[in-house]
Coordinates of C-alpha atoms in Angstrom, one line a residue:
D1 CA 0.4 -0.1 0.2
K2 CA 2.7 2.7 0.9
A3 CA 4.5 1.2 -2.2
E4 CA 1.5 2.3 -4.4
A5 CA 1.0 5.5 -2.1
R6 CA 4.2 6.9 -3.2
C7 CA 3.9 5.7 -7.2
L8 CA 0.2 7.8 -7.4
Y9 CA 2.3 11.1 -5.3
H10 CA 5.4 11.1 -7.7
N11 CA 2.4 10.7 -11.3
R12 CA 1.5 14.2 -9.9
P13 CA 2.7 17.7 -10.9
P14 CA 5.2 18.3 -7.6
P15 CA 4.4 21.5 -5.3
S16 CA 6.3 24.9 -5.9
D17 CA 8.1 26.0 -2.6
I18 CA 9.5 29.6 -2.1
R19 CA 12.0 30.2 0.9
V20 CA 11.3 34.3 2.2
E21 CA 15.0 36.1 2.7
P22 CA 15.6 37.6 5.9
P23 CA 14.2 40.1 6.9
W24 CA 11.6 40.4 4.5
D25 CA 8.7 39.0 6.9
T26 CA 6.9 36.2 5.9
E27 CA 3.4 37.1 4.9
H28 CA 4.5 41.1 4.0
V29 CA 6.1 38.6 1.0
R30 CA 2.5 36.2 0.7
R31 CA 1.3 39.4 0.0
A32 CA 3.4 41.0 -2.3
L33 CA 3.0 37.5 -4.7
E34 CA -0.6 38.1 -4.6
H35 CA -0.6 41.2 -5.8
D36 CA 1.4 40.1 -8.7
G37 CA -0.9 37.2 -9.6
I38 CA 0.6 34.5 -7.3
E39 CA -1.5 32.7 -5.1
S40 CA 0.7 30.7 -2.1
S41 CA -0.7 29.7 1.8
P42 CA 3.1 29.2 4.6
F43 CA 3.6 25.6 4.7
H44 CA 3.1 25.0 8.7
L45 CA 6.4 22.5 8.6
V46 CA 9.0 25.0 7.8
P47 CA 10.2 28.5 9.4
R48 CA 9.8 31.1 6.2
C49 CA 8.3 28.6 3.7
L50 CA 5.4 29.2 0.8
R51 CA 3.9 26.7 -1.0
V52 CA 2.1 27.9 -4.2
V53 CA -1.1 27.8 -5.4
S54 CA -0.7 28.7 -8.5
G55 CA 1.6 31.5 -10.5
K56 CA 4.9 31.4 -11.7
P57 CA 6.8 33.7 -8.7
A58 CA 10.6 33.0 -10.1
Q59 CA 9.2 35.6 -13.1
T60 CA 8.8 38.1 -9.9
A61 CA 10.5 41.3 -9.2
L62 CA 10.6 39.9 -6.0
H63 CA 12.8 36.5 -7.1
R64 CA 14.6 38.9 -9.4
S65 CA 15.6 41.1 -6.7
G66 CA 16.8 38.5 -4.0
K67 CA 13.8 38.5 -1.7
I68 CA 12.1 35.2 -2.0
F69 CA 14.5 31.9 -3.5
I70 CA 12.8 28.9 -5.1
Q71 CA 12.9 25.7 -3.1
E72 CA 11.4 22.8 -2.2
A73 CA 10.2 23.2 1.8
G74 CA 11.7 19.3 2.2
S75 CA 15.2 20.7 1.5
Q76 CA 14.6 24.0 3.4
L77 CA 14.8 21.8 5.8
I78 CA 17.9 19.4 6.4
P79 CA 19.7 22.9 7.9
F80 CA 18.4 23.2 10.6
M81 CA 19.3 19.4 12.0
L82 CA 22.8 21.5 12.1
G83 CA 21.8 23.9 15.1
A84 CA 24.1 26.4 13.5
K85 CA 23.6 30.0 14.4
T86 CA 25.6 33.9 15.0
G87 CA 29.3 34.0 14.7
D88 CA 29.8 30.3 13.3
D89 CA 31.7 28.9 10.6
V90 CA 30.3 25.8 8.4
L91 CA 31.2 23.4 6.4
D92 CA 29.3 22.8 3.0
A93 CA 30.8 19.7 1.4
C94 CA 28.9 19.2 -1.5
A95 CA 27.0 23.1 -2.0
A96 CA 26.4 23.3 -5.4
P97 CA 23.8 24.7 -6.8
G98 CA 23.6 26.1 -3.3
A99 CA 20.2 26.4 -1.5
K100 CA 21.2 25.1 1.8
A101 CA 24.7 26.9 1.6
T102 CA 22.8 30.1 1.0
E103 CA 19.8 29.4 3.7
M104 CA 22.9 28.4 6.6
S105 CA 24.8 32.1 6.0
R106 CA 21.9 33.8 7.1
W107 CA 21.7 32.1 10.3
C108 CA 25.8 32.5 10.4
A109 CA 27.3 36.3 9.0
P110 CA 29.4 36.7 10.3
G111 CA 30.4 33.2 10.8
S112 CA 31.0 32.0 7.0
V113 CA 29.3 29.0 5.0
I114 CA 32.6 27.2 3.3
A115 CA 31.0 26.1 0.3
T116 CA 33.1 23.2 -1.3
E117 CA 32.4 21.6 -5.1
R118 CA 34.5 20.0 -7.7
R119 CA 32.9 20.5 -10.8
L120 CA 33.9 24.1 -11.8
K121 CA 30.5 25.1 -13.6
R122 CA 28.1 24.5 -10.3
L123 CA 30.9 26.0 -8.1
S124 CA 30.3 29.2 -10.8
I125 CA 26.8 29.4 -10.2
M126 CA 26.6 29.3 -6.9
S127 CA 29.1 31.8 -6.1
D128 CA 26.5 33.9 -8.6
L129 CA 23.1 33.0 -6.6
A130 CA 24.7 34.0 -3.5
K131 CA 25.4 37.6 -5.0
R132 CA 22.0 37.9 -5.9
L133 CA 20.9 36.4 -2.0
G134 CA 23.1 38.7 -0.9
C135 CA 25.2 36.2 1.0
T136 CA 28.2 37.7 1.4
N137 CA 29.4 35.6 3.8
L138 CA 29.4 32.7 1.7
R139 CA 33.1 31.2 0.6
P140 CA 33.0 29.0 -2.2
V141 CA 36.0 26.7 -2.4
G142 CA 36.7 24.7 -5.4
G143 CA 37.8 20.8 -4.1
D144 CA 36.4 17.4 -3.9
A145 CA 34.8 16.5 -0.8
A146 CA 36.8 12.5 -1.2
H147 CA 40.0 14.3 -0.6
L148 CA 39.3 18.0 1.0
P149 CA 41.6 20.9 0.6
F150 CA 41.8 21.7 4.8
R151 CA 43.7 21.4 7.6
A152 CA 41.0 23.1 10.5
A153 CA 39.0 21.0 11.9
F154 CA 35.2 22.5 11.7
K155 CA 32.5 21.9 14.7
H156 CA 30.2 22.7 11.6
I157 CA 29.5 20.5 8.9
I158 CA 27.0 19.0 6.5
L159 CA 27.4 16.6 3.1
D160 CA 24.5 16.0 1.1
A161 CA 25.4 13.7 -0.4
P162 CA 24.9 12.9 -4.2
C163 CA 23.0 9.7 -4.4
S164 CA 20.0 8.1 -6.5
S165 CA 17.2 11.2 -5.6
L166 CA 15.1 8.6 -6.1
G167 CA 12.5 10.7 -3.6
T168 CA 12.8 13.5 -5.7
L169 CA 11.2 11.2 -8.6
A170 CA 7.6 13.7 -9.5
R171 CA 10.3 16.5 -9.8
N172 CA 13.0 14.3 -12.0
P173 CA 10.6 11.5 -13.9
D174 CA 13.5 10.0 -16.1
I175 CA 15.6 8.9 -12.9
K176 CA 13.0 6.0 -13.2
W177 CA 14.3 4.9 -16.3
K178 CA 18.4 5.7 -15.5
T179 CA 18.5 4.3 -12.1
R180 CA 19.2 0.5 -11.8
E181 CA 19.5 -1.7 -8.1
S182 CA 22.5 -1.8 -8.3
D183 CA 23.5 1.7 -9.2
L184 CA 22.8 1.5 -4.9
A185 CA 25.6 -0.2 -4.2
D186 CA 28.0 2.1 -6.2
L187 CA 26.3 5.4 -4.5
S188 CA 26.8 4.3 -1.1
K189 CA 30.9 3.7 -1.9
I190 CA 30.8 6.9 -2.8
Q191 CA 28.0 8.4 -0.2
Y192 CA 31.0 7.0 2.7
Q193 CA 34.3 7.8 1.8
L194 CA 33.0 11.0 1.7
L195 CA 31.4 11.0 4.9
E196 CA 34.5 9.4 6.1
S197 CA 36.6 12.6 4.4
C198 CA 34.5 15.0 6.4
A199 CA 34.5 12.7 9.8
Q200 CA 38.0 13.6 10.1
L201 CA 37.8 17.2 9.6
L202 CA 34.4 17.7 12.6
A203 CA 36.6 18.7 15.2
P204 CA 35.9 17.6 18.9
K205 CA 32.2 17.9 20.6
G206 CA 31.4 18.8 16.5
R207 CA 28.3 18.2 14.8
L208 CA 28.2 16.2 11.4
V209 CA 24.5 16.7 9.0
Y210 CA 25.2 13.3 6.8
A211 CA 21.4 13.6 3.8
T212 CA 20.1 12.3 0.8
C213 CA 17.4 13.2 -1.1
S214 CA 16.3 9.8 -1.0
T215 CA 14.7 7.0 0.6
E216 CA 16.2 4.2 0.3
H217 CA 17.8 2.4 3.0
E218 CA 21.0 1.6 1.2
E219 CA 22.5 5.0 0.7
N220 CA 20.9 6.0 4.4
E221 CA 20.5 4.1 7.8
D222 CA 22.5 1.0 6.6
L223 CA 24.9 3.3 5.2
I224 CA 24.9 5.6 9.0
K225 CA 24.9 2.2 10.9
K226 CA 28.6 0.7 9.1
F227 CA 29.8 3.8 9.6
L228 CA 29.4 4.2 13.3
E229 CA 30.2 0.3 13.8
E230 CA 33.6 1.0 12.2
H231 CA 34.2 4.3 14.1
P232 CA 33.1 3.5 17.6
R233 CA 33.8 7.9 18.7
F234 CA 30.5 8.3 17.2
R235 CA 27.3 9.1 18.0
I236 CA 23.7 9.8 16.4
A237 CA 22.6 13.2 17.9
L238 CA 19.0 13.8 18.4
P239 CA 18.1 17.3 16.6
P240 CA 19.2 21.2 18.2
S241 CA 15.9 22.5 20.1
S242 CA 16.0 25.5 17.0
F243 CA 14.5 22.6 15.0
P244 CA 11.0 23.6 14.1
A245 CA 8.4 21.9 16.7
E246 CA 6.2 21.8 14.3
A247 CA 8.4 19.1 11.6
R248 CA 9.7 16.7 15.4
K249 CA 7.2 14.6 14.0
L250 CA 8.9 13.5 10.7
L251 CA 12.1 12.7 13.2
D252 CA 12.2 8.6 13.9
D253 CA 13.6 7.3 17.4
E254 CA 17.3 7.8 16.7
G255 CA 16.3 11.4 15.9
A256 CA 17.1 11.3 12.3
L257 CA 14.6 13.5 9.9
R258 CA 12.4 11.2 7.4
I259 CA 10.4 12.5 4.6
Y260 CA 8.4 10.4 2.8
P261 CA 7.0 12.0 0.0
E262 CA 3.2 10.0 -0.2
R263 CA 3.2 10.8 3.8
D264 CA 4.5 14.6 4.2
H265 CA 3.9 15.7 0.6
M266 CA 7.3 16.8 0.2
D267 CA 10.3 15.1 -1.8
G268 CA 12.2 12.5 0.2
Y269 CA 14.8 13.1 2.7
Y270 CA 16.7 11.5 5.0
A271 CA 18.9 13.5 6.8
V272 CA 21.0 12.2 10.7
A273 CA 23.0 14.4 13.0
L274 CA 26.5 13.1 13.8
K275 CA 28.3 13.8 17.0
R276 CA 31.8 12.7 18.2
K277 CA 32.1 12.0 21.4
D278 CA 35.6 13.2 22.4

């Protein structure tokens, strides 16, 4: 029944969501969009998120001026697992195209988000996005997350790992025909390598968030279980107190965030926070 419900959800047009940029008031932005013929309503699970009912917000002056950004609601929720706050420095290890990096940069200022990306074209896209949104504390760095070019340790690291994207089939239906079951094993090897690389840079008592836009256990809980077995200095941490209260129902018993499309009306995601014990 769950499989059928998920297939039916992915066969419908996906919703469009808006991230309202600080310091703009969400209700003020909603009314301004309404004036431009765009109907939207607050999405109760995610702070500063509007779900579009009708219209094209990307064609508005609000979007061009950087007051709003088109970003799927579940994607907006992932950075809350990190608990970064004013003055913190964050490493975003696979940052492009920059949606989560620019979101976190608002919380960290005057701290910085070090946003690494190995593909130069995507690095350029992220740099342009940061300029449009006015995220002057986002520092784009060309580099491979499997071999991060840093010596200093970070107290806050987010790894939005490359994955099968099987949680986004409504948005990317071609994945249905491209992905094979054997791909999951290959991806999990890459994901594990990236996680180990990031873990080496985590400061004592620091927090590392691992996330995918997949609902497959090979890329998520199986991988984390293996990592914890082989790295006993790490443990799963509960989400920070700043995690939205309305979204806490999406957490499992261990504190991992699990978003299921057919249940939560968002793309499918998995995210878990890891902490060093020492």
